[in-house]
Amino acid sequence: MLAALGFCTIGGFLLLTMTKRVSVLVALVLTPVITAVIGGYGDDLGPMALDGLSKVAPTGIMIAFAVLYFSLMIDAGLFEPLIRGILRIARRDPLRVTVGTAVLTICVALDGDGASTFLITISALLPVYRRLGMSRLVLAGVVALGAGVMNMVPWGGPTARAAAALKLDTSDVITPLLPALAAGIAWVLLAAYFIGRRERRRLGTIAEPSEEVAVGDGPGTPRVAARAGTALTVFNLLLTVTLLVCLVLEVMPLPVLFVLAFVIALLVNHPGWEEQQALLEKHGNSVVLVTTMIFAAGVFTGILTGTGMIEKMAHAMVEVIPDSLGGHLPVLVAVTSMPLSLVFTPDAYYFGILPVLAGTADSFGTDPAEVARAAVLGQMTTGFPLSPLTAATFILVGMSGVQLGEHQRFIFRWAFGTTLVMTAAALLTGALPL
């Protein structure tokens, strides 16, 4: 019964959000609450939801101050040279901008952290898309593709989780998949080309407007009026570079780094109390929109985990695998892991489902490392930028200003195509058994 309730919760959430019956925030909270009450867990709702909230609290804090930090930098004109450089190289061609978005995302995503990748790339590129009138769905979708495929790096979440869950060395998982990673990158660039070509047909080649254009997003985002002085711009650049280096090196917890960086930037760029309050008021709406989604997702996953729905769904999924498919389990795992990212949290999949799948495969004479590679090809790698169960997804859609359901419909087939291309490459190179 718990497995059925879990699948109903996920299905109901996706149905409500993709059909726009209610907002994502409402669906995230109400669907698990209703199914938990039906399952007889009404008395335990409070502790379960609070546990989920406590787990996402650091992410929520980080996102709040990261949005404030990058909004301040956009206001100060820090990204204007980059924007103008991209426009100059792309010649205001939507196709070139889209492919450039993929290239920039792939480079930024080398740190293996989806949240920081979204924060940096969306902050830098959203003004370009607004200036050219390009669809923000294109921005969110292409960034999702680039960040997804680069999430395979050894220090990224999928590889580390798979290796830890099956007690493998990360080289056992990722080294045989390097050709598949290269194929995935090539596919992302090809997908960006086709998406950009469609956007070019919609808009044509656009002349850059001479008047001043808003470079932020959302209500209350100011226009870039007066440029910061040279000394202040240099300070902002050095502070941002220092912040990014500290993020990669994990000098401090990420929330602490963003809190400190924002406070320093606010004090230097807006030393007066009135200026500081004005900036907080301008961007407060954007912060609320993003962070409320993060905390609502915490309630969602907390209830699903606390009731045991996720665990029961995992066993139910494994039990339906027929014996005749046992020898082909790695391929089956690779193909299904991406859509399953919409159902299971990363930790639930890697630490709950993957060991069971690996044990099942082992009984058929299949190396557990091959199952780990198969899981990495889809779960979290191409699925995490679409999943409502990962906080980074809400950073992406929140900062881009798009609806989760629209984002999923727009980019799902391209993301699933990434998994299929990488799986084919893994089969051809022997990383997965035929």
Coordinates of C-alpha atoms in Angstrom, one line a residue:
M1 CA 0.0 0.0 0.0
L2 CA 2.8 2.4 0.8
A3 CA 4.4 1.9 -2.6
A4 CA 1.0 2.6 -4.3
L5 CA 0.6 5.7 -2.2
G6 CA 4.1 6.8 -3.1
F7 CA 3.5 6.4 -6.8
C8 CA 0.2 8.2 -6.4
T9 CA 1.9 11.1 -4.6
I10 CA 4.5 11.5 -7.4
G11 CA 2.0 11.0 -10.2
G12 CA -0.5 13.5 -8.6
F13 CA 2.3 16.1 -8.1
L14 CA 3.4 15.8 -11.8
L15 CA -0.2 15.9 -13.0
L16 CA -1.1 19.0 -11.0
T17 CA 2.0 20.9 -11.9
M18 CA 2.3 20.0 -15.6
T19 CA -1.4 20.8 -16.1
K20 CA -1.1 24.0 -14.0
R21 CA -4.0 23.1 -11.8
V22 CA -2.2 24.5 -8.8
S23 CA 1.2 26.1 -8.2
V24 CA 4.2 24.0 -7.6
L25 CA 4.4 25.2 -4.0
V26 CA 0.9 24.0 -3.2
A27 CA 1.4 20.7 -5.0
L28 CA 4.7 20.0 -3.1
V29 CA 3.0 20.4 0.3
L30 CA -0.5 19.1 -0.2
T31 CA 0.0 16.0 -2.2
P32 CA 2.3 14.2 0.3
V33 CA 0.2 15.5 3.2
I34 CA -3.0 14.0 1.7
T35 CA -1.4 10.6 0.9
A36 CA 0.2 10.4 4.3
V37 CA -3.1 11.0 6.0
I38 CA -4.7 8.3 3.8
G39 CA -1.9 6.0 4.8
G40 CA -2.5 6.6 8.5
Y41 CA 0.5 8.8 9.2
G42 CA -1.4 12.0 10.2
D43 CA 0.0 12.1 13.7
D44 CA 3.6 11.9 12.4
L45 CA 3.3 14.6 9.8
G46 CA 4.9 17.3 11.9
P47 CA 8.1 15.5 12.8
M48 CA 8.5 14.1 9.2
A49 CA 8.0 17.5 7.6
L50 CA 10.3 19.2 10.1
D51 CA 13.0 16.6 9.4
G52 CA 12.7 17.3 5.6
L53 CA 12.9 21.1 6.3
S54 CA 16.0 20.8 8.4
K55 CA 17.8 18.9 5.6
V56 CA 17.1 21.5 3.0
A57 CA 17.6 24.5 5.3
P58 CA 21.3 24.9 4.4
T59 CA 20.4 24.9 0.7
G60 CA 17.6 27.4 1.3
I61 CA 20.0 29.7 3.1
M62 CA 22.6 29.4 0.5
I63 CA 20.1 30.2 -2.3
A64 CA 18.7 33.2 -0.5
F65 CA 22.0 34.9 -0.1
A66 CA 23.3 33.7 -3.5
V67 CA 20.3 35.3 -5.3
L68 CA 21.0 38.5 -3.3
Y69 CA 24.7 38.5 -4.1
F70 CA 24.3 37.9 -7.8
S71 CA 21.5 40.4 -8.0
L72 CA 23.7 43.0 -6.4
M73 CA 26.5 42.2 -8.9
I74 CA 24.1 42.5 -11.9
D75 CA 22.9 45.9 -10.6
A76 CA 26.5 47.0 -10.3
G77 CA 27.1 46.1 -13.9
L78 CA 29.7 43.4 -13.2
F79 CA 28.4 41.2 -16.0
E80 CA 28.0 43.9 -18.5
P81 CA 31.4 43.3 -20.2
L82 CA 30.6 39.6 -20.4
I83 CA 27.1 40.3 -21.8
R84 CA 28.5 42.6 -24.4
G85 CA 31.2 40.1 -25.3
I86 CA 28.7 37.3 -25.8
L87 CA 26.6 39.6 -27.9
R88 CA 29.6 40.6 -30.0
I89 CA 30.8 37.0 -30.5
A90 CA 27.2 35.7 -31.1
R91 CA 26.5 38.7 -33.4
R92 CA 23.1 38.9 -31.7
D93 CA 22.2 35.6 -33.4
P94 CA 19.9 33.4 -31.2
L95 CA 21.5 30.3 -32.6
R96 CA 25.0 31.4 -31.6
V97 CA 23.7 32.5 -28.2
T98 CA 22.1 29.2 -27.5
V99 CA 25.2 27.2 -28.4
G100 CA 27.3 29.6 -26.4
T101 CA 25.0 29.0 -23.4
A102 CA 25.8 25.3 -23.7
V103 CA 29.6 25.9 -23.9
L104 CA 29.6 28.3 -21.0
T105 CA 27.5 25.9 -18.9
I106 CA 29.8 22.9 -19.6
C107 CA 32.8 25.0 -18.6
V108 CA 31.3 26.3 -15.4
A109 CA 29.9 22.9 -14.5
L110 CA 33.4 21.4 -14.2
D111 CA 33.1 22.0 -10.4
G112 CA 30.5 19.2 -10.3
D113 CA 28.0 21.3 -8.3
G114 CA 24.6 21.9 -10.0
A115 CA 23.5 24.6 -7.7
S116 CA 26.6 26.8 -8.2
T117 CA 26.4 26.2 -12.0
F118 CA 22.9 27.4 -12.2
L119 CA 23.6 30.4 -10.0
I120 CA 26.5 31.5 -12.1
T121 CA 25.3 30.8 -15.6
I122 CA 21.7 32.1 -15.1
S123 CA 23.0 35.3 -13.5
A124 CA 25.4 35.9 -16.4
L125 CA 23.1 34.9 -19.3
L126 CA 19.6 35.9 -18.3
P127 CA 20.3 39.6 -19.2
V128 CA 21.5 38.5 -22.6
Y129 CA 18.3 36.5 -23.2
R130 CA 16.1 39.4 -22.0
R131 CA 18.0 41.8 -24.1
L132 CA 17.4 39.8 -27.3
G133 CA 13.9 38.7 -26.4
M134 CA 14.8 35.0 -26.4
S135 CA 12.7 32.5 -24.5
R136 CA 13.8 31.8 -20.9
L137 CA 12.7 28.2 -21.4
V138 CA 15.6 27.9 -23.9
L139 CA 18.0 29.3 -21.3
A140 CA 16.8 27.0 -18.5
G141 CA 16.7 24.0 -20.8
V142 CA 20.1 24.3 -22.4
V143 CA 21.7 25.1 -19.0
A144 CA 20.0 22.0 -17.6
L145 CA 21.4 19.8 -20.4
G146 CA 25.0 21.1 -20.0
A147 CA 25.0 20.9 -16.2
G148 CA 23.4 17.5 -16.3
V149 CA 25.9 15.8 -18.5
M150 CA 28.8 17.4 -16.6
N151 CA 27.4 16.1 -13.4
M152 CA 29.2 12.8 -14.3
V153 CA 32.6 14.1 -13.3
P154 CA 34.3 12.0 -10.5
W155 CA 33.7 14.7 -7.9
G156 CA 30.1 15.1 -8.8
G157 CA 27.1 13.8 -7.0
P158 CA 26.1 10.7 -9.1
T159 CA 29.6 9.1 -9.3
A160 CA 30.4 9.7 -5.7
R161 CA 27.0 8.3 -4.5
A162 CA 27.2 5.2 -6.8
A163 CA 30.8 4.4 -5.7
A164 CA 29.9 4.9 -2.0
A165 CA 26.7 2.8 -2.2
L166 CA 28.4 -0.2 -3.8
K167 CA 31.8 0.3 -2.1
L168 CA 33.6 0.9 -5.3
D169 CA 36.5 3.2 -6.3
T170 CA 35.3 6.2 -8.4
S171 CA 37.7 5.2 -11.1
D172 CA 35.9 1.9 -11.5
V173 CA 32.7 3.8 -12.2
I174 CA 33.8 6.8 -14.3
T175 CA 36.9 5.8 -16.2
P176 CA 35.1 3.4 -18.6
L177 CA 32.4 6.1 -19.1
L178 CA 34.7 8.8 -20.4
P179 CA 33.9 8.1 -24.0
A180 CA 30.2 8.2 -23.1
L181 CA 30.8 11.5 -21.4
A182 CA 32.4 12.9 -24.6
A183 CA 29.4 11.6 -26.6
G184 CA 27.0 13.3 -24.1
I185 CA 28.8 16.6 -24.5
A186 CA 28.6 16.3 -28.2
W187 CA 24.9 15.6 -28.0
V188 CA 24.3 18.6 -25.8
L189 CA 26.0 20.9 -28.3
L190 CA 24.0 19.3 -31.1
A191 CA 20.8 19.7 -29.1
A192 CA 21.7 23.4 -28.4
Y193 CA 22.2 23.9 -32.1
F194 CA 18.8 22.6 -33.0
I195 CA 17.1 24.5 -30.2
G196 CA 18.9 27.6 -31.2
R197 CA 18.0 27.2 -34.8
R198 CA 14.4 27.0 -33.8
E199 CA 14.7 30.1 -31.7
R200 CA 16.4 31.9 -34.6
R201 CA 13.5 31.1 -36.9
R202 CA 11.2 32.5 -34.3
L203 CA 13.1 35.7 -33.7
G204 CA 15.5 36.2 -36.6
T205 CA 18.9 38.0 -36.1
I206 CA 18.2 40.8 -33.7
A207 CA 19.8 44.3 -33.6
E208 CA 20.9 45.2 -30.1
P209 CA 18.6 48.0 -28.8
S210 CA 20.3 51.3 -28.2
E211 CA 18.2 52.2 -25.1
E212 CA 19.0 50.9 -21.7
V213 CA 17.5 47.5 -21.0
A214 CA 16.6 45.8 -17.8
V215 CA 19.2 43.1 -17.0
G216 CA 17.5 41.4 -14.1
D217 CA 14.4 39.3 -13.8
G218 CA 11.3 39.5 -11.7
P219 CA 9.4 42.3 -10.1
G220 CA 11.5 45.0 -8.5
T221 CA 14.6 44.2 -10.4
P222 CA 16.3 47.5 -11.3
R223 CA 17.7 48.7 -14.6
V224 CA 21.4 49.2 -14.8
A225 CA 21.7 52.9 -14.7
A226 CA 24.9 54.3 -13.4
R227 CA 27.9 52.1 -13.8
A228 CA 30.1 51.4 -10.9
G229 CA 33.5 53.1 -10.9
T230 CA 36.6 51.2 -12.1
A231 CA 37.9 50.6 -8.6
L232 CA 34.5 49.3 -7.4
T233 CA 34.2 47.1 -10.5
V234 CA 37.7 45.6 -9.9
F235 CA 36.7 45.0 -6.3
N236 CA 33.5 43.2 -7.3
L237 CA 35.3 41.1 -9.8
L238 CA 38.0 40.1 -7.3
L239 CA 35.4 39.3 -4.7
T240 CA 33.4 37.2 -7.1
V241 CA 36.4 35.2 -8.3
T242 CA 37.5 34.7 -4.7
L243 CA 34.0 33.5 -3.8
L244 CA 34.0 31.0 -6.7
V245 CA 37.5 29.7 -5.8
C246 CA 36.4 29.2 -2.2
L247 CA 33.2 27.4 -3.4
V248 CA 35.2 25.0 -5.5
L249 CA 37.8 24.4 -2.7
E250 CA 35.0 24.2 0.0
V251 CA 36.9 26.5 2.3
M252 CA 33.7 26.9 4.3
P253 CA 30.2 25.6 4.1
L254 CA 28.5 27.1 1.0
P255 CA 25.8 28.9 2.9
V256 CA 28.4 30.6 5.1
L257 CA 30.5 31.7 2.0
F258 CA 27.5 33.3 0.4
V259 CA 26.4 35.1 3.6
L260 CA 29.9 36.5 4.1
A261 CA 30.3 37.5 0.4
F262 CA 26.9 39.2 0.2
V263 CA 27.5 41.2 3.4
I264 CA 30.9 42.4 2.2
A265 CA 29.6 43.3 -1.2
L266 CA 26.6 45.1 0.3
L267 CA 28.7 47.1 2.6
V268 CA 31.2 48.2 -0.1
N269 CA 28.7 48.8 -2.9
H270 CA 26.0 50.4 -0.7
P271 CA 27.5 51.8 2.4
G272 CA 24.4 53.7 3.5
W273 CA 21.6 52.1 5.5
E274 CA 18.9 53.5 3.1
E275 CA 20.7 52.0 0.1
Q276 CA 21.0 48.6 1.7
Q277 CA 17.4 48.5 2.7
A278 CA 16.4 49.6 -0.8
L279 CA 18.4 46.7 -2.4
L280 CA 16.9 44.2 0.0
E281 CA 13.4 45.4 -0.8
K282 CA 14.0 45.3 -4.6
H283 CA 15.2 41.7 -4.6
G284 CA 13.2 40.3 -1.6
N285 CA 10.5 39.0 -3.9
S286 CA 12.9 37.0 -6.0
V287 CA 14.4 35.5 -2.8
V288 CA 11.0 34.5 -1.5
L289 CA 10.0 32.8 -4.8
V290 CA 13.1 30.6 -4.9
T291 CA 13.5 29.7 -1.2
T292 CA 9.8 28.9 -0.6
M293 CA 10.1 26.2 -3.3
I294 CA 13.2 24.8 -1.6
F295 CA 11.5 24.5 1.7
A296 CA 8.3 23.1 0.2
A297 CA 10.5 20.4 -1.5
G298 CA 11.9 19.7 1.9
V299 CA 8.4 19.0 3.2
F300 CA 7.7 16.8 0.2
T301 CA 10.8 14.6 0.5
G302 CA 10.6 14.5 4.3
I303 CA 7.1 13.0 4.3
L304 CA 7.9 10.6 1.5
T305 CA 11.0 9.4 3.4
G306 CA 9.5 9.4 6.8
T307 CA 6.5 7.3 5.8
G308 CA 8.7 4.8 4.1
M309 CA 7.0 5.4 0.7
I310 CA 10.3 5.8 -1.1
E311 CA 11.7 2.6 0.4
K312 CA 8.6 0.6 -0.6
M313 CA 8.6 2.1 -4.1
A314 CA 12.2 1.0 -4.5
H315 CA 11.4 -2.6 -3.6
A316 CA 8.3 -2.6 -5.8
M317 CA 10.4 -1.4 -8.8
V318 CA 12.9 -4.2 -8.3
E319 CA 10.3 -6.9 -7.8
V320 CA 8.7 -6.3 -11.2
I321 CA 11.9 -7.1 -13.1
P322 CA 11.4 -10.4 -14.8
D323 CA 14.2 -13.0 -14.6
S324 CA 14.5 -13.0 -18.4
L325 CA 15.9 -9.4 -18.2
G326 CA 18.4 -10.2 -15.5
G327 CA 21.3 -10.4 -17.9
H328 CA 20.4 -7.1 -19.5
L329 CA 19.9 -5.3 -16.2
P330 CA 22.6 -2.6 -16.7
V331 CA 21.0 -1.5 -20.0
L332 CA 17.6 -1.5 -18.3
V333 CA 18.9 0.6 -15.4
A334 CA 20.6 3.1 -17.8
V335 CA 17.4 3.7 -19.8
T336 CA 15.1 3.9 -16.8
S337 CA 17.3 5.8 -14.4
M338 CA 16.6 9.2 -15.9
P339 CA 12.8 9.1 -15.7
L340 CA 13.1 7.5 -12.3
S341 CA 14.8 10.7 -11.1
L342 CA 11.4 12.3 -11.2
V343 CA 10.2 9.7 -8.6
F344 CA 13.2 9.2 -6.3
T345 CA 15.5 11.5 -4.5
P346 CA 19.2 11.0 -5.4
D347 CA 20.0 9.5 -2.0
A348 CA 16.9 7.2 -2.2
Y349 CA 17.9 5.9 -5.6
Y350 CA 21.6 5.4 -5.0
F351 CA 21.5 4.2 -1.4
G352 CA 18.1 2.5 -1.5
I353 CA 17.5 1.1 -5.0
L354 CA 21.0 0.8 -6.5
P355 CA 22.3 -1.8 -3.9
V356 CA 19.2 -4.0 -4.5
L357 CA 19.7 -3.7 -8.3
A358 CA 23.4 -4.5 -8.0
G359 CA 22.7 -7.5 -5.8
T360 CA 20.1 -8.7 -8.4
A361 CA 22.5 -8.3 -11.2
D362 CA 25.3 -10.1 -9.3
S363 CA 23.0 -13.1 -9.1
F364 CA 23.0 -13.1 -12.9
G365 CA 26.8 -12.8 -13.1
T366 CA 26.9 -9.1 -13.9
D367 CA 29.6 -6.9 -12.3
P368 CA 28.0 -4.4 -9.8
A369 CA 30.3 -1.7 -11.2
E370 CA 28.4 -2.0 -14.5
V371 CA 25.2 -1.4 -12.7
A372 CA 26.7 1.6 -11.0
R373 CA 27.8 3.0 -14.4
A374 CA 24.4 2.5 -15.8
A375 CA 22.8 4.4 -12.9
V376 CA 25.2 7.3 -13.3
L377 CA 24.2 7.7 -17.0
G378 CA 20.7 8.9 -16.2
Q379 CA 19.8 9.3 -12.5
M380 CA 20.9 12.8 -11.4
T381 CA 23.2 13.1 -14.5
T382 CA 20.4 14.1 -17.0
G383 CA 17.5 13.8 -14.6
F384 CA 18.4 16.1 -11.7
P385 CA 17.7 19.4 -13.6
L386 CA 14.1 18.3 -14.1
S387 CA 13.4 16.5 -10.9
P388 CA 11.1 18.1 -8.3
L389 CA 12.9 16.2 -5.6
T390 CA 16.2 18.0 -6.0
A391 CA 16.7 21.5 -4.7
A392 CA 18.9 22.6 -7.6
T393 CA 15.9 22.3 -9.9
F394 CA 14.1 25.1 -8.2
I395 CA 17.2 27.2 -8.3
L396 CA 17.2 26.8 -12.1
V397 CA 13.5 27.5 -12.7
G398 CA 13.3 30.1 -10.0
M399 CA 16.2 32.2 -11.3
S400 CA 15.1 31.7 -14.9
G401 CA 11.5 32.7 -14.1
V402 CA 9.9 29.6 -15.8
Q403 CA 7.3 27.2 -14.6
L404 CA 8.6 23.7 -13.6
G405 CA 6.0 21.9 -15.7
E406 CA 6.8 24.0 -18.8
H407 CA 10.5 23.4 -18.2
Q408 CA 10.0 19.6 -17.9
R409 CA 7.8 19.5 -21.1
F410 CA 10.3 21.6 -23.0
I411 CA 13.5 19.8 -22.2
F412 CA 12.6 16.2 -21.2
R413 CA 13.0 14.6 -24.6
W414 CA 16.4 16.3 -25.1
A415 CA 17.5 15.2 -21.7
F416 CA 16.3 11.6 -22.2
G417 CA 18.1 11.7 -25.6
T418 CA 21.3 12.5 -23.7
T419 CA 20.9 9.4 -21.6
L420 CA 20.2 7.3 -24.7
V421 CA 23.2 8.6 -26.6
M422 CA 25.5 8.0 -23.6
T423 CA 24.1 4.6 -23.1
A424 CA 24.7 3.7 -26.7
A425 CA 28.3 5.0 -26.4
A426 CA 28.8 3.0 -23.3
L427 CA 27.6 -0.2 -25.0
L428 CA 29.8 0.4 -28.0
T429 CA 32.9 1.0 -25.9
G430 CA 32.3 -1.9 -23.5
A431 CA 31.5 0.1 -20.4
L432 CA 28.2 -1.7 -20.3
P433 CA 27.6 -5.3 -21.4
L434 CA 25.7 -5.9 -24.6

